[in-house]
Amino acid sequence: MTETLPATDNRRRIRVRAIKSFLSQFLGHGGARLGVFALILFMAMAAMPNLLVGPLQTAMNATGDFLVSPSQVNLLGTDEAGRDVLNLIVHGARTSLVIALVSTLISLVVGTAVGMAAGYYGRWVDSWLMRMTDFFFVIPSFVLALVITPVVLETIGRSGNILGFRPSLFVIILVIGLTSWAFVARIVRSQTLTLRERQFVERARVLGTSNLKVMLRHLLPNLVPQIAANGALVVANAIYTETALSFLGLGDPLQPSWGTLLALAQRAGAASSGAWWYLGAPGLCVVIVSLSFVLIGNALDDTFNPRRRAIP
Amino acid sequence: MEDFYFSRRFVLKALLAGTATSFIASSHALAASASCSDKIVRVAGIAAPDTMNPFATWASFWPTTFTYDVLVGVDAQRHPDRQGFAKEWSVDDKELTWTFKIWPGMKWSDGKPATAKDVAFTYEYLKKSVGTADELNVGWNNTSGMEQVQSIEVVDETTLRIITNKPTRWPVDNTIMIVPEHIWSSVSQADARGTFRNDPPLVGTGPMIVAEFQQGQFARLTPNTHFRKGQPEIAGLIFRFFPSADSIAQGLKSGDLDYGMNLTAAQWTDLSKDEAIVVGQGRTEARNYLAFNTASGKGAGSTKALQDEAFRDAVGYAIDQKTIAERAFRGHADPGVGLVMPAATNYYSELKDIKRHFDLEEAARRLDAAGYKDADGDGIREDRDGNKFQLELITGTTSGTIETPLAAVQLVAGWLGQIGIPASVTQLDPGALDARTASPEQGGGSWDLLISGGWLTPSAPDLLVLGEADNTGNNSYWKSGEFEQLISEVKSTADIEKSKALVDKAVRLIYQDAPYIILAYPFMLDARRKDCFQGWGTADMFSMWSYFPFDRLKAI
Amino acid sequence: MSGGVRGPGGHHVGQVVFRAVITLLMVGVLNFLLFRVIPGDPAAMLLAGARSSVTTEQMQAQRQSWGLDKPLVPDQLVSYLSTTLQGDFGYSFKFRGKRVGELIIERLPETLALAGLAQIIAIIFGIFLGIYAGWRRGGVIDNLTTGTSLALYSTPPFWLGMLLVVGFSTMLGWLPGYGSYSPGAGDGSFLAGLIDRLRHLILPVLSVALGLIGQYVVVARAAMSDVVTEDYMVTARAKGLTNGQMLRRHAFRNALLPVVTLITLNLGYVVAGAITVEAVFAWPGIGSLTVEALNARDYPVLQGIFLLLGASIVFANLIADLIYGLLDPRVR
């Protein structure tokens, strides 16, 4: 007599196996391993900066001498007010990563919602939503963010701390999130258009499932691979946008992200006085984190859409 | 087969790149040595003039200052060898009639004679606009201080007489650039105030005439063949405008620039190690300050404590100006005291008898005594209404010509936090900052603390501007009847000794009321190359108020 | 699979153009509204230099002369739309007296030189390298190229610019690190002036181009890899075509498709990307004009730049759509 497992256990087993297979495939890519490793490192920095380097150094508690090159005391040298650059970098990791990840989340949510609605409902809903998406696609998100940030800073940015973060950070998150969703929306829409014609959707509709349920229960899970693969690229883009905005002075120098550190370095005259450590360290971090996300995104893409076949 | 195809293209490209590189690199040598042989002085600063019209904007000072003379002004009073349009001047015993002797035989750069008539024209031009909708009060040449001028008479070609209603130093203290009547008489005040661009080549009596102006890049000046001291010995001047000091330091190092100002402390230190470069630091009339929003009613801050002078005075004990000068400015500033800066030697006083000293415990004691205790022991004080302090400190990304370093802002915020008054800092870009610091009637206000700075002339009325009611330079919205009285008296005094006493009284009054805590008086950091040119000043290599040293610079 | 992005295959050219026009109009209207929402009264900014208090009459007169006193909608909007359509972009607030159109046209060549040259270099090198790497997948050169390209793609161009300045300008002194030309260099011969300009172009162009090269290499390589594994490629090889012939006849043209789309899309972003690089190199182009105008709340200039950007991108998208329709055999 053969044992038959209950249906739910069976499903769980299949899911676990699927996840395991996915992970092994994903991590089989060299790039993915590098990316994940680097990200874990930076996430650790972002999660517990105080543990690693102590509280954020300000002009009040700076101990170093001005613009000292890397030494035993200051591994990455000091800045123009004597603050330890390593300390600033580690604290900056938190700011940069939070901004990048949360704004990406916003972009993904908004983009997916718009894209799904447009693809699913079609006709005039699609038309109008695509017009709106076009506009956000047309204006480079960076320029739009550059212009909107002062406005939002005015209306939202006041004093106080929210969850340990200053309001101006939330402003940047909001702005980047709301200007970068067009890319996701387009992709989601085209995927939805394809999926919409599939049998399981037809079946669900015949059974009388509400539109919302169809979208959430049936379409969304199938969209996840595409969203994830492109999501990594969206994060990389968010990091770039935030770094650029902060570099132009829209960041918050009292809770500096890496971009803000670059701006401060430039204003202190680091480039012309040869303070390569002050300039190099924040930038290098941006490159590494951005690269990690790109590698992960590429690996995810390869894993979900295997296209390679050996040519004889 | 395709390997060969590809590699051929690679090699070709590499060859091309190689030859181009050597060609381009070699011309660098040409560029560096050119600066000495062509006798053109290359100067750079952080400036952004948008027009060459001195009536329309303040920003045109560089480079129009090289082209126009001032009648007397700041430099002529400080240095006997740096005179302007006037050769000598005097005032009668009643201090109401000023007589100026103009240099005889002066000519404008286009050859026409420059006489007292042009001075009278320039002043009348401004005076006519007073009170009208097109009042010329927005640029370097402005009507400020002209209220007391009764009449301007041309006695003869070289003599000018100015008669005032009450004694005032305006006739010698004003920094108005004298413009030629034959050019400007056809320009209406409305245009002068706004759209008239005064396109190069300009017509002036200074040593170097603006011949070309590329907005955002540079201005090119040529020597004035009719300059009263004879045509300058240099062949030209190029003034380059930069948004930041980075490029200036690079240019000095590479030899592309002969002089640069607005350097940062880091660059200054770095350049001081360079053998070919001389660095300098000069006292300026700039002030960096912490202002309290003392408005009540519309535009008031988040707590009434800001309107209480006991509160402000107590906070004053928590600010260490010495540390600010040392750590934030790296020693390139004088610690702040009162409204008057050391550069205004006539009026400066260290206020030793009433000066506050840095003592956090003293500050805490005074705050307690004034009724701002920390009732619940959480480290944050409450004001008299029982609300916890949470102050908003706004500052700009740049402030004035000399930036307030962020470190200074951090230090102030840090000390405030330590005495139980948390302040959160918001940095605003210039447009937003202007909007917030405008008067409450115009929609400004609703902030608590401001860190900013300004740079005006060392004349007595300008020194007191920070406390003058309804003046846009008064950022704290502070008003005091007694101070207003003192200001109006200062504005009707021409005698230096008398005005010294008045200014001192006013400075002490405002120090004790403390709507401002003056943080520092920053120095101007500049540097020049040792090669190519001589004649730079010794105490200050480059004047901030006139065209010195371009009337006497020559090639080595 | 063509289930992905829907090209304009099912649409008329006319419909595509119509879409572009509508988008452009939306850009115009939203452009107008956006800049009026920004806080900071430009009239106050213009009078910021006033030493004594500005009277309300003076404020009002200032407002009137710049047309700021009329209600936002519809008066200001209508006058904005009508004057813009006639090609008149108004007068700049900050650079008083200068027409916005003039300002933009003055500064545009500098940005076009920088970004245009960067694009050309990036296209040549990027596609070249990418196709080579994609054709010869695996192997040291491929991995090296891909790795470097990904790294360059993730590098902020302005940071790269600053590093180049530290290296080539401050430390080695070979190239100038700011400005687009040395005043007076062109006085000698035309050639001297040209060389001076080229020397100033090198570092900024490199900063922008390297990042773009990274992008093109990655895309070209991926497109090439895709194509190389497609059915018709296997068939072609089976038919006995040589590598070279395969490359030139089939692979190249089909791999070109996504790359061409990317190029035309990037052309629209030329100005946007230049903003930060121009800040590093004190480059007198549109990018630095945008930052200056933003700081000064100079609405007319900002509107003009935004419109320029919007128009160029809509145009580029249009071209991309049309070319895609032309090139993609599956969509026809």
mmCIF file of C-alpha atoms in Angstrom, chain C residues 34 39 42 50 67 78 89 101 103 108 133 155 220 223 225 228 233 240 246 303:
data_model
loop_
_atom_site.group_PDB
_atom_site.id
_atom_site.type_symbol
_atom_site.label_atom_id
_atom_site.label_comp_id
_atom_site.label_asym_id
_atom_site.label_seq_id
_atom_site.Cartn_x
_atom_site.Cartn_y
_atom_site.Cartn_z
ATOM 1 C CA LEU C 34 5.058 72.256 -11.834
ATOM 2 C CA PRO C 39 7.825 77.815 -3.185
ATOM 3 C CA PRO C 42 10.325 85.137 -7.849
ATOM 4 C CA ALA C 50 16.763 95.932 -2.103
ATOM 5 C CA GLY C 67 3.157 88.830 -15.579
ATOM 6 C CA VAL C 78 -3.055 80.440 -21.654
ATOM 7 C CA PHE C 89 9.900 81.520 -24.183
ATOM 8 C CA GLY C 101 15.475 81.141 -25.928
ATOM 9 C CA LEU C 103 20.121 81.671 -23.008
ATOM 10 C CA LEU C 108 23.149 74.264 -25.672
ATOM 11 C CA ALA C 133 32.051 39.706 -26.480
ATOM 12 C CA THR C 155 29.564 54.073 -11.569
ATOM 13 C CA ALA C 220 24.901 44.615 -27.248
ATOM 14 C CA ALA C 223 21.373 40.968 -27.686
ATOM 15 C CA SER C 225 24.067 36.232 -27.279
ATOM 16 C CA VAL C 228 23.392 33.645 -31.648
ATOM 17 C CA MET C 233 21.350 30.967 -36.549
ATOM 18 C CA GLY C 240 27.336 25.931 -44.025
ATOM 19 C CA MET C 246 26.712 34.714 -40.371
ATOM 20 C CA GLN C 303 10.208 75.842 -18.247
#
